Every structure is written in structure tokens, then in C-alpha cells.
mmCIF file of C-alpha atoms in Angstrom:
data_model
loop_
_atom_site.group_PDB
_atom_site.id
_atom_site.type_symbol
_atom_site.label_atom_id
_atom_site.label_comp_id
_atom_site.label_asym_id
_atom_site.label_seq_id
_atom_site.Cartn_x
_atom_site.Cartn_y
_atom_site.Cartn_z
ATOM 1 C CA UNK A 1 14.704 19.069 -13.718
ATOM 2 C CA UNK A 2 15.689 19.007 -17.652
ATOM 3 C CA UNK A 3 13.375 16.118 -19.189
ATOM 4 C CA UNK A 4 15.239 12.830 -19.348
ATOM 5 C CA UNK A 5 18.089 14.210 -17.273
ATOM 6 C CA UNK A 6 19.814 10.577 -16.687
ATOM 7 C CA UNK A 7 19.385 10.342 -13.097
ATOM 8 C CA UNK A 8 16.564 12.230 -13.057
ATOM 9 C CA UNK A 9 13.533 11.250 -10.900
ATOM 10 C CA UNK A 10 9.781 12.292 -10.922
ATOM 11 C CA UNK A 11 7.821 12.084 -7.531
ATOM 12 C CA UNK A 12 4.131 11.520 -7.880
ATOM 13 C CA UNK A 13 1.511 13.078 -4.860
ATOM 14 C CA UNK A 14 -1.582 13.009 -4.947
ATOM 15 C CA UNK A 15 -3.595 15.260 -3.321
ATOM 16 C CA UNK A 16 -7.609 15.448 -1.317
ATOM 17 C CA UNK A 17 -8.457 17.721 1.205
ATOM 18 C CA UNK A 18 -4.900 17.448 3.188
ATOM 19 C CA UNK A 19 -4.131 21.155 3.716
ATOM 20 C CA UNK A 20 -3.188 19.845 7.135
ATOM 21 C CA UNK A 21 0.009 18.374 5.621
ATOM 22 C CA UNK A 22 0.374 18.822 2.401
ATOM 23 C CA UNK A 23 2.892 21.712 2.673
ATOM 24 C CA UNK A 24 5.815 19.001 5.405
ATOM 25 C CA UNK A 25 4.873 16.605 2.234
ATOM 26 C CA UNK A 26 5.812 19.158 -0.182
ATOM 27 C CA UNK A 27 8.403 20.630 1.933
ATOM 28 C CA UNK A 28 10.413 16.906 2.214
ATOM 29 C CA UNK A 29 10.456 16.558 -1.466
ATOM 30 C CA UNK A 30 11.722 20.030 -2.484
ATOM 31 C CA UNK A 31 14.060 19.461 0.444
ATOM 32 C CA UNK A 32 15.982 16.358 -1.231
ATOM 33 C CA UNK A 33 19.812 16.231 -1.876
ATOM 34 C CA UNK A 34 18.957 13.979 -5.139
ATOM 35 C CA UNK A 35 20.289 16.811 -7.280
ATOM 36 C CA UNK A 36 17.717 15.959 -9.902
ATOM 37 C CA UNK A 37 13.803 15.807 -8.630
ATOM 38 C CA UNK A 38 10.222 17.274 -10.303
ATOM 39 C CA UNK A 39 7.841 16.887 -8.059
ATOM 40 C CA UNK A 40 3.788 16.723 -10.202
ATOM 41 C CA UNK A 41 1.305 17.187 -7.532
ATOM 42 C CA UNK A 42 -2.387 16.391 -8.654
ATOM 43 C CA UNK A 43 -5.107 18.003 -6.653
ATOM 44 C CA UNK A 44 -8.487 15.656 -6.443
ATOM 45 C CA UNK A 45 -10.937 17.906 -5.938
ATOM 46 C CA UNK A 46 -9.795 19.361 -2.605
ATOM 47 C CA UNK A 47 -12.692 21.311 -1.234
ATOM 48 C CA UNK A 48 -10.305 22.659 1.290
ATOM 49 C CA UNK A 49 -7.119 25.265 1.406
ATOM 50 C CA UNK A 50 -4.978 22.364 -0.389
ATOM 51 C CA UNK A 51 -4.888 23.953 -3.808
ATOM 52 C CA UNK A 52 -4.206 27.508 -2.052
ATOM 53 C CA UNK A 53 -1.165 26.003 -0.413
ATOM 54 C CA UNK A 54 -0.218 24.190 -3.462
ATOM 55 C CA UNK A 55 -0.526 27.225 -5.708
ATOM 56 C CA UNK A 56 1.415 28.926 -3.742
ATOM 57 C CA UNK A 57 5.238 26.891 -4.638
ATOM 58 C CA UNK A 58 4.614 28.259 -8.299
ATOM 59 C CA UNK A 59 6.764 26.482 -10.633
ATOM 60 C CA UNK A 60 8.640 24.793 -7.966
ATOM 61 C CA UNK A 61 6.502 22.173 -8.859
ATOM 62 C CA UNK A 62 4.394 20.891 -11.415
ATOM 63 C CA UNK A 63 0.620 21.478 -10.398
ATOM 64 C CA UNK A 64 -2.457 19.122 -12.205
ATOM 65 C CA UNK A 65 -5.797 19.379 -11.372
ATOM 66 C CA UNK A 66 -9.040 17.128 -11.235
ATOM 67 C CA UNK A 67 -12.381 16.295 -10.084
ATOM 68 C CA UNK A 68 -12.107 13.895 -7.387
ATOM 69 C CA UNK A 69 -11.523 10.393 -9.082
ATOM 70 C CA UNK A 70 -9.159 8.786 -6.402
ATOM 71 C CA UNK A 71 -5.449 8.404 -5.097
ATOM 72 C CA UNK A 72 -4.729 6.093 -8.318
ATOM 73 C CA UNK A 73 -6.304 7.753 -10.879
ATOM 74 C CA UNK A 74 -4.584 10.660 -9.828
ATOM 75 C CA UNK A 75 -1.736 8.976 -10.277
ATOM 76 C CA UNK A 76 -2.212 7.829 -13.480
ATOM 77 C CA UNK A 77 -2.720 11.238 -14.894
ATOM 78 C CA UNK A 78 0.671 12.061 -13.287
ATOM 79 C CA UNK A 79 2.568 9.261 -14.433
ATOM 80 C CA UNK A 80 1.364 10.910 -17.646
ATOM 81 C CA UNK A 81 3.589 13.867 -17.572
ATOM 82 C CA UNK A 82 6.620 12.403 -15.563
ATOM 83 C CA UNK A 83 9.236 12.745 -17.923
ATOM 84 C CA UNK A 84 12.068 11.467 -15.140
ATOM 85 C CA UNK A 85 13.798 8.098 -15.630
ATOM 86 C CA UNK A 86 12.896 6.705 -12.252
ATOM 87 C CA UNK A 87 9.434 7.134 -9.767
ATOM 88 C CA UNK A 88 8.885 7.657 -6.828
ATOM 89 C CA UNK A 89 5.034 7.733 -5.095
ATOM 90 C CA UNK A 90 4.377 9.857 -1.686
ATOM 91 C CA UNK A 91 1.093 10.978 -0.665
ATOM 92 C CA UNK A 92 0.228 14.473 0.630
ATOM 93 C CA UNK A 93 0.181 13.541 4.313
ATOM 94 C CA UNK A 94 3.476 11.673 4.475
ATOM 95 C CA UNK A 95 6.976 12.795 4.200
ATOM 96 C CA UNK A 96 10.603 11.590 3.513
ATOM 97 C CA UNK A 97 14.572 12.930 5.182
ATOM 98 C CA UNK A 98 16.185 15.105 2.852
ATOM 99 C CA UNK A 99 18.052 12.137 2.066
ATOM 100 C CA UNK A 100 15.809 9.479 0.750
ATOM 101 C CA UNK A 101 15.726 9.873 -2.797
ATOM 102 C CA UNK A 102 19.338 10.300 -3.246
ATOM 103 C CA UNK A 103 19.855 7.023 -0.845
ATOM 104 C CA UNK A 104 17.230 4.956 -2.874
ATOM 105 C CA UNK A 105 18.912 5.912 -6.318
ATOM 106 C CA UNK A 106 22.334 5.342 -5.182
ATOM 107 C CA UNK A 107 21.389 1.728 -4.181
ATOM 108 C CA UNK A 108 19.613 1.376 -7.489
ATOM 109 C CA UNK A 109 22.309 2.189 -9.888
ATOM 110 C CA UNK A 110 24.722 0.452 -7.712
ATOM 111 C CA UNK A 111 22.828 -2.776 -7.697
ATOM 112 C CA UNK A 112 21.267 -2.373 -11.504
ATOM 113 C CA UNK A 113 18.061 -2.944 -9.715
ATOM 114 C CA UNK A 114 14.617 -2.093 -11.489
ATOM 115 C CA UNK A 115 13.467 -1.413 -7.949
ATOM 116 C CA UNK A 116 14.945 0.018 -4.482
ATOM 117 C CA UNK A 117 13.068 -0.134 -1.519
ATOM 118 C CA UNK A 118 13.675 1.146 2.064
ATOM 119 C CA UNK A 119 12.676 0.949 5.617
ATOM 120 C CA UNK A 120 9.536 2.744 6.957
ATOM 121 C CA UNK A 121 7.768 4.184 9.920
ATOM 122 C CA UNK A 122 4.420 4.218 10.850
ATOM 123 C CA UNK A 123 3.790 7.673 12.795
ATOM 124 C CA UNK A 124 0.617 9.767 14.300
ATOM 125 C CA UNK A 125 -0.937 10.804 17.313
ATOM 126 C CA UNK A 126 -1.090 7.980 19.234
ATOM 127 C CA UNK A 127 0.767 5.565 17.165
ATOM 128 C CA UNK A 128 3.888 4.210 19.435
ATOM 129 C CA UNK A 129 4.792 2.017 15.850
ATOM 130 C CA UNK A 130 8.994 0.880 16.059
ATOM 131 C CA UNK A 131 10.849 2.100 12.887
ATOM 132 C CA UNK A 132 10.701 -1.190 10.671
ATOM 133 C CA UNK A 133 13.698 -2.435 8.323
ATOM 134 C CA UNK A 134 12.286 -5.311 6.115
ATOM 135 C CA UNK A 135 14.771 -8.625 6.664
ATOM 136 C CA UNK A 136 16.942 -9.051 3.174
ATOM 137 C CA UNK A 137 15.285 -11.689 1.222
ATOM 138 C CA UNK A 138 16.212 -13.888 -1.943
ATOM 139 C CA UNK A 139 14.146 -13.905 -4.738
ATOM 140 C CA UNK A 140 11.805 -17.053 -3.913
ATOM 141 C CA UNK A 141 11.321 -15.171 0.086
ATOM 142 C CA UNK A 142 10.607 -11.928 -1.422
ATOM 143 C CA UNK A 143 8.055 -13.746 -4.073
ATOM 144 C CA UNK A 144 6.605 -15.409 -0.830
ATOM 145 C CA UNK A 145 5.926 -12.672 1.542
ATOM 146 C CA UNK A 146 4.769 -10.700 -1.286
ATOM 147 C CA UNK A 147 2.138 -13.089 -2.303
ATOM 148 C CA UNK A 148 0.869 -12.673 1.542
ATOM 149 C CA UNK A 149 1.520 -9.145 1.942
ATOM 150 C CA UNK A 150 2.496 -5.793 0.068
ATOM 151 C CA UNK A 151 6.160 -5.847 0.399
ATOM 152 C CA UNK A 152 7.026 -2.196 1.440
ATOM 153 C CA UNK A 153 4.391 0.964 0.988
ATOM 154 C CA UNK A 154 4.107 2.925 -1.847
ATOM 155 C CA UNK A 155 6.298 5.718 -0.374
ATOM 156 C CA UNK A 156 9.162 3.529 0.276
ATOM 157 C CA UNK A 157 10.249 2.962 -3.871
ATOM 158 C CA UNK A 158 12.053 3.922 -5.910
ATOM 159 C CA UNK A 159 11.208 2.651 -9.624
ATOM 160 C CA UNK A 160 12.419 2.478 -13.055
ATOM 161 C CA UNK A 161 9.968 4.438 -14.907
ATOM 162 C CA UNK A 162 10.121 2.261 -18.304
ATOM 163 C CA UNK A 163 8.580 -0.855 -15.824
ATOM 164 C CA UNK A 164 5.905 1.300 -14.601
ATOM 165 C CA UNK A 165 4.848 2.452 -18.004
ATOM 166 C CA UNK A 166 5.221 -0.771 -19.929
ATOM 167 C CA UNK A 167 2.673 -2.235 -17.489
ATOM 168 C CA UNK A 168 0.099 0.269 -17.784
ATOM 169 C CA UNK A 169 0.983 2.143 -14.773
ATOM 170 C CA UNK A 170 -2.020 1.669 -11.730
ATOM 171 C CA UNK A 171 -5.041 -0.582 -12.130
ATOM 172 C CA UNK A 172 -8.085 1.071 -10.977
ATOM 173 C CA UNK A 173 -10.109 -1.764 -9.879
ATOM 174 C CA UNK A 174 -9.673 -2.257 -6.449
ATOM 175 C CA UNK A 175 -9.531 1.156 -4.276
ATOM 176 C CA UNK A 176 -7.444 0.286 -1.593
ATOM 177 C CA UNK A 177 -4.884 -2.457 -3.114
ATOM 178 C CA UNK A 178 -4.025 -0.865 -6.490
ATOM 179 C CA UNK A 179 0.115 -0.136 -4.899
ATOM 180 C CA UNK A 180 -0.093 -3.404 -3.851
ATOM 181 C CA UNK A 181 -1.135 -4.911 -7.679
ATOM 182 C CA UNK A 182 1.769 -3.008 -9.225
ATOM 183 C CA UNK A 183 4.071 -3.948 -7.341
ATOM 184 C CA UNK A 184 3.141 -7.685 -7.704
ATOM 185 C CA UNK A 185 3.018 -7.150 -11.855
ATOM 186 C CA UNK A 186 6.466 -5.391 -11.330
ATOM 187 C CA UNK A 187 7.865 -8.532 -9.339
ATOM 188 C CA UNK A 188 6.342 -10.839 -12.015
ATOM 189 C CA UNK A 189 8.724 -8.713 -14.604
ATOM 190 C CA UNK A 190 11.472 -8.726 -12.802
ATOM 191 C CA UNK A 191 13.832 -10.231 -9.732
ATOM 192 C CA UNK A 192 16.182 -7.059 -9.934
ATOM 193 C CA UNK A 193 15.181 -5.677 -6.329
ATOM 194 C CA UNK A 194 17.768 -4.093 -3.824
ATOM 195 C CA UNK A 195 17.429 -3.469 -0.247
ATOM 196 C CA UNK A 196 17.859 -0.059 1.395
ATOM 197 C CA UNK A 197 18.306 -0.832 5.010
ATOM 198 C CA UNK A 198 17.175 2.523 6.416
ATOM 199 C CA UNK A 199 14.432 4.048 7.848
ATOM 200 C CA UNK A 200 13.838 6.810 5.303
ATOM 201 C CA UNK A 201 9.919 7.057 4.895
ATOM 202 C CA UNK A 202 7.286 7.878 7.309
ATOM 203 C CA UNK A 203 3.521 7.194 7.151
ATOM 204 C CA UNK A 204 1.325 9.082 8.999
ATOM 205 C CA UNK A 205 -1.815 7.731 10.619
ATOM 206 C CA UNK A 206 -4.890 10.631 10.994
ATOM 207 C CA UNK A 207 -8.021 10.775 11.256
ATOM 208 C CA UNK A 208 -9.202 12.143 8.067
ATOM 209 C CA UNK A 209 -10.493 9.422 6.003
ATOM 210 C CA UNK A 210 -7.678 7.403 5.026
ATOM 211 C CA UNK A 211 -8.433 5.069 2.362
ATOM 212 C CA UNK A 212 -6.566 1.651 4.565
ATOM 213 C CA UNK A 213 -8.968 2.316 7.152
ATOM 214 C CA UNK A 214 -11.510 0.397 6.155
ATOM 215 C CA UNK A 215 -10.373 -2.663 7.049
ATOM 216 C CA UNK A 216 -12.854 -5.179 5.462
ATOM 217 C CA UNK A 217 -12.432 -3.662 2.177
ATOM 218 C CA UNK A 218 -8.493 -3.285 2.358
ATOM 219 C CA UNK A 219 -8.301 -7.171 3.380
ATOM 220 C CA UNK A 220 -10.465 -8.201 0.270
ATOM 221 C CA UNK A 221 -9.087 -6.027 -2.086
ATOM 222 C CA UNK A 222 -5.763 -7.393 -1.219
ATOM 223 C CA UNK A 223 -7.061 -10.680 -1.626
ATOM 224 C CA UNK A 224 -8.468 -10.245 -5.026
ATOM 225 C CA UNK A 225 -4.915 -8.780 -5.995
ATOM 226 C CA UNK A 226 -3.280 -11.935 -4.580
ATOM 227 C CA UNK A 227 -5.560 -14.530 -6.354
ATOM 228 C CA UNK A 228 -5.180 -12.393 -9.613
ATOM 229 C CA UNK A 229 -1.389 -12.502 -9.335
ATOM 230 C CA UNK A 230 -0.878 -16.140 -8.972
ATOM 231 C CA UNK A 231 -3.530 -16.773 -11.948
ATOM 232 C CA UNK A 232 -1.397 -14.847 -13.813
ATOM 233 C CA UNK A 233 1.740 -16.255 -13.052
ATOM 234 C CA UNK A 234 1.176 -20.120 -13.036
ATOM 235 C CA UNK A 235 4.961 -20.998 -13.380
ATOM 236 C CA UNK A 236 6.601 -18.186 -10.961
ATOM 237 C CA UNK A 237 4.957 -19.795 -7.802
ATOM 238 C CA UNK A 238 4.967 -23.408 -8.383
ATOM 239 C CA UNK A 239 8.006 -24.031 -6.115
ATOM 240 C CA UNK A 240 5.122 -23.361 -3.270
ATOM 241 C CA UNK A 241 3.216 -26.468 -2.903
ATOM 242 C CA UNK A 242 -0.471 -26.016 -3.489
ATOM 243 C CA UNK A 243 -1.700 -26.466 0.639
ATOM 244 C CA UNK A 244 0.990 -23.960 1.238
ATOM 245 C CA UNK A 245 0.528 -21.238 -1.483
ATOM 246 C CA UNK A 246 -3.819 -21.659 -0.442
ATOM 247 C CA UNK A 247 -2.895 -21.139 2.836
ATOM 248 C CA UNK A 248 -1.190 -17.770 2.339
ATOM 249 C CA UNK A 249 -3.470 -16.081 0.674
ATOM 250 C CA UNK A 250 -7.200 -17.913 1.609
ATOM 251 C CA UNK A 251 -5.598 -17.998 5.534
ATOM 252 C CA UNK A 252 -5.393 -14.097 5.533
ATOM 253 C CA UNK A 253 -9.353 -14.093 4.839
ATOM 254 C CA UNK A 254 -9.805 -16.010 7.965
ATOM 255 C CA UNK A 255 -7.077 -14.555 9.991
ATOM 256 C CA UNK A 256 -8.268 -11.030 9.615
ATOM 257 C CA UNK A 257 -11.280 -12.192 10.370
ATOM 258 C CA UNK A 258 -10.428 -12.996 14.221
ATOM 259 C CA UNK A 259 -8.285 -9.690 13.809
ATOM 260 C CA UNK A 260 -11.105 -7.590 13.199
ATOM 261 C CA UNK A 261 -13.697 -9.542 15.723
ATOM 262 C CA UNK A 262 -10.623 -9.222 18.701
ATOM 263 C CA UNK A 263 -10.817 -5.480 18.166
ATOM 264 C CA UNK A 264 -14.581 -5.093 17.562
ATOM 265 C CA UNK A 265 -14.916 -4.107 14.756
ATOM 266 C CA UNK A 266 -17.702 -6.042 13.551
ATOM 267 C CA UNK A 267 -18.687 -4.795 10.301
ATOM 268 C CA UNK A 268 -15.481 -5.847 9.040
ATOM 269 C CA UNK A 269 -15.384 -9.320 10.912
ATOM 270 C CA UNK A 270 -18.593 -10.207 9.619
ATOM 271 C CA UNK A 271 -18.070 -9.223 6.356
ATOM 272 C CA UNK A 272 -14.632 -11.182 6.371
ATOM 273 C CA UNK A 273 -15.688 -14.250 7.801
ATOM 274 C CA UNK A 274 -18.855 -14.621 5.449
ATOM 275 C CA UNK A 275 -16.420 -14.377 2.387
ATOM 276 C CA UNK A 276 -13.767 -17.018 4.362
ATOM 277 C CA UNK A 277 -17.183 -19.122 4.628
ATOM 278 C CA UNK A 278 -18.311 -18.361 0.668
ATOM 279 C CA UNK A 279 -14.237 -19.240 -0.701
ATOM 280 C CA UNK A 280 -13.563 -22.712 2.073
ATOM 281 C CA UNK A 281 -11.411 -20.880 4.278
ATOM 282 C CA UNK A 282 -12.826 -21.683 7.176
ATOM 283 C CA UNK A 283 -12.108 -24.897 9.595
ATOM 284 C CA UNK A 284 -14.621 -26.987 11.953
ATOM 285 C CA UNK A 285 -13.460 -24.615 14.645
ATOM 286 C CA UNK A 286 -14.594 -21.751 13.344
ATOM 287 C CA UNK A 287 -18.034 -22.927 12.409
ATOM 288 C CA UNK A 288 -19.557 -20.665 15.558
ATOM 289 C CA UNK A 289 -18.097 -17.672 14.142
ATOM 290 C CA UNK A 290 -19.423 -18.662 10.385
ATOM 291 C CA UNK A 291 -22.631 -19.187 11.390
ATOM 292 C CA UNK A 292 -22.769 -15.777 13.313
ATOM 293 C CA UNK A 293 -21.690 -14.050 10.686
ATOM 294 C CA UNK A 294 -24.537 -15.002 8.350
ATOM 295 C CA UNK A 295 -27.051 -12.979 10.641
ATOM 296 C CA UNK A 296 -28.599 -9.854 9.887
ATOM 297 C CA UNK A 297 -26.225 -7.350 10.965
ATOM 298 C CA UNK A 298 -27.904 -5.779 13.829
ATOM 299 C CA UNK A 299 -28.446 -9.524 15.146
ATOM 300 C CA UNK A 300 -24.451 -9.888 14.626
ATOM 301 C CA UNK A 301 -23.851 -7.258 16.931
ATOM 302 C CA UNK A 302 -26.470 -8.042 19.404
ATOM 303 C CA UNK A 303 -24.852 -11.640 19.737
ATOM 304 C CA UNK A 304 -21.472 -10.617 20.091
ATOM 305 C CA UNK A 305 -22.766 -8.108 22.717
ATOM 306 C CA UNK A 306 -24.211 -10.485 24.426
ATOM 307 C CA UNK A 307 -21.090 -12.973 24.831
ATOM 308 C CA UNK A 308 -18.817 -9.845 25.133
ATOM 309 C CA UNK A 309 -20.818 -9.222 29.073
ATOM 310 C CA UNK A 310 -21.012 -13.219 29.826
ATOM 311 C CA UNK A 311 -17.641 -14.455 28.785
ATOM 312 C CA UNK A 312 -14.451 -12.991 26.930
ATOM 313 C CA UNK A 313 -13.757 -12.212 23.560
ATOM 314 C CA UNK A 314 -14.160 -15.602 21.375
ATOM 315 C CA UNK A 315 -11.057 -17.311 20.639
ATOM 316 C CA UNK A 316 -8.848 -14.324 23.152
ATOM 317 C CA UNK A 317 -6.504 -11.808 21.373
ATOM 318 C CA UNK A 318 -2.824 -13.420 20.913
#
């Protein structure tokens, strides 16, 4: 790509230990009909056959190297050395059609959006996950589901580059939420957003450490983001009445709570509903599960084992 080429876009991967996949990822970028792509891959201190594979597309792409520091400081040092007008994030076990690039940027111009995003796909062995088309939204929706959730993943953008940089590009502060927090300081810049309505990004699910796996961490991190964001922003959300805006971002504390305890996964619940019980998330009816939770872990489990054989799972999974 020649630097600043006007529609030209950089795509940002970062890469640890996924020689598994690494080369479909590489393969779906180099494969786009976007006439004008660079594609800066950062290797994290794979300990694997990742920087082999990597080393071996030559200049086909734009190879940077560092100790492992993380997905987002690996992004950083990317965004660093992007020199395209527009951004676009996939990660190094994930992949796009040869067409989403070109598909996202179309929609962009068209619209004179800051941001494009597009439908997505959760995929995996064993995940049965239905391709998923986010509803159109007006600004105040969008502003309101993305207070309660991250609007689209990370490889489903496409991005102005000037927005990313003027904000600094990723915080580093919370591991697993840092996509999430720059797309919520992008959306407090600006309400130019179009909708791709296509399926053209896939995530895939393995079992090799994935950062969103750990789901007491993701939930609080996400949290953190959310509380952040609307301290930030005093004016943007005050359409939401207080009760309201509390309830969609506290109410996800205590939901995920019950989310993790259905499933059994009990680090996470009790780690969840203590912090529900620390912030006031937490009702009368859920005092039993509160109270639990401030055991000693092993006690936790014990107690929960012991209901689990005399009576089903507290509360039943809906």
C-alpha cells in the first residue's frame, strides 16, 4: 500500500502462540478485494512456530516483534506504524470473506461515517452459534446498548484512523475490556456510525487461552469501562433516567452472577456476586447467594455441592 493512499486501510493482528491459525488469519487479509490493504502483524512473544509462519509472507506484510506484553499493547505499537487512513483490528485466530474490508469501506464513505460495523459469527468446535446481524439503531439505542454491552467485536470495524489516534489509541488498564473502552471513547466523539448488515467476520472459539474466557474478570473489566464512560460523559446519557442507566450497568454485576452460578462456574459467581454485594447491586432475594459468596472458597464450593445433590440449581437456568 503507498502511505496515505486515500482509501487506504491498515489491519492490525496481533499475534501469541497461534501457529494453529495464524496463517487462515493471514491468508483472509491478503485475500481482500479492498484494492488498498497493509496488513502489520506484531508477534508477542510466541514461543511457538507463529513467527516461522509469519516470517515466511516476507514483505507481504509488515512484521513487528515483542516480548509478550498483551493483545493491546501489541496493538498500540502497531497503530504506531499504520500509516493507512482507516483501521481495521483482527486477531490471529479469526478471519474475514475476501470481501469484508472493501464492504465496510464502501458503507463508510457512502455514509461519511467515522465508523462501519458489520455482522459477526461466533464459530469453533462445538459452537452451534447463528450468524448475528446487530438490529439498526438511532443514536440514543446505539448509546444505550453500548453502555450495557460492547456493540460489535473488535474484528467487525472499520475506523477512521485520525479518531483512533486523537484518543490515544488502546487503554491498557483493563486486560480483557480495552476494545470495548475505545469504542465507548469513540462513540463519546462521535454519532457518525453506519450499519453493515452482513455477516462478514468470524470469531473463533478454542481452547488455547483466550483472554474472554475468564469470565469473572471479563464481566468486571467491562464494568469498570462502563462506570468510567458515563463519569466521563455526564451530559451524553442524561436522557436515561438515573434507576434506569444504574440498572444497566450495576444489573449486569448481578446478572452474570446467576449466569456464572447456572453453569458452575463458581470462581467466577462468587467473585461476581461479592462485588454485586460490595457496589448495592444486589436485592432481598438474593441475600442467600450474597451471603454464600462471602465464604472461604473451598466452603463456597462445598455448599453449592451440597444443594446441587439435594435440590436443583438455585434460582433454575432461564
Amino acid at each position: 500500500m503507498q502511505p496515505n493512499a486515500p482509501d487506504g486501510i491498515s489491519v492490525i493482528m496481533p499475534c501469541y502462540n497461534c501457529a494453529r491459525f495464524v496463517a487462515e488469519a493471514v491468508d483472509s487479509v491478503l485475500a481482500q478485494t479492498h484494492p488498498a490493504v497493509e496488513l502489520i502483524v506484531v508477534d508477542d512473544g510466541s514461543s511457538d512456530d507463529s513467527l516461522r509462519i509469519l516470517e515466511g509472507y516476507g514483505t507481504r506484510i509488515r512484521l513487528l516483534r515483542q516480548p509478550n506484553r498483551g493483545p493491546y499493547v501489541a496493538r498500540n505499537l502497531a497503530l504506531r506504524h499504520a500509516e493507512g487512513r482507516y483501521l481495521a483490528f483482527l486477531d490471529a485466530d479469526d478471519w474475514w470473506l475476501p470481501e469484508t474490508l472493501e464492504r465496510l469501506h464502501r458503507a463508510l464513505r457512502e455514509a461519511e461515517a467515522d465508523i462501519a460495523y458489520c455482522g459477526w459469527q461466533n464459530v469453533g468446535e462445538g459452537i452451534r452459534a447463528a450468524p448475528h446481524v446487530p438490529p439498526e439503531r438511532d443514536r440514543r439505542a446505539l448509546l444505550e446498548h453500548a453502555v450495557r454491552s460492547c456493540p460489535w467485536p473488535i474484528h467487525g470495524v472499520l475506523v477512521r484512523s485520525a479518531l483512533v489516534q486523537g484518543v490515544g489509541g488502546f487503554s491498557e488498564r483493563r486486560r480483557t475490556a480495552m476494545d470495548y473502552d475505545l469504542w465507548l471513547r469513540l462513540l463519546g466523539l462521535t454519532d457518525r456510525v453506519v450499519r453493515v448488515p452482513e455477516v462478514l467476520a468470524f470469531y473463533r472459539w478454542h481452547d488455547s487461552g483466550q483472554i474472554s474466557a475468564v469470565k469473572w474478570r471479563q464481566v468486571l473489566d467491562a464494568w469498570e469501562v462502563q462506570r468510567r464512560f458515563v463519569a466521563e460523559h455526564p451530559g451524553l446519557l442524561d436522557w436515561i433516567p438515573a434507576r434506569r442507566l444504574r440498572a444497566l450497568i450495576d444489573g449486569q454485576l448481578r446478572d452474570q452472577a446467576y449466569r456464572a452460578l447456572w453453569r458452575r462456574d463458581l470462581v467466577s459467581a462468587q467473585r461476581l456476586f461479592r462485588h454485586a454485594l460490595r457496589v448495592g447491586a444486589l436485592g432481598r432475594g438474593d441475600i442467600v447467594h450474597a451471603l454464600g459468596a462471602l465464604l472461604p472458597g473451598p466452603l463456597y464450593r462445598a455448599l453449592i455441592g451440597a444443594r446441587d445433590r439435594g435440590q436443583p440449581a438455585p434460582g433454575g437456568e432461564s
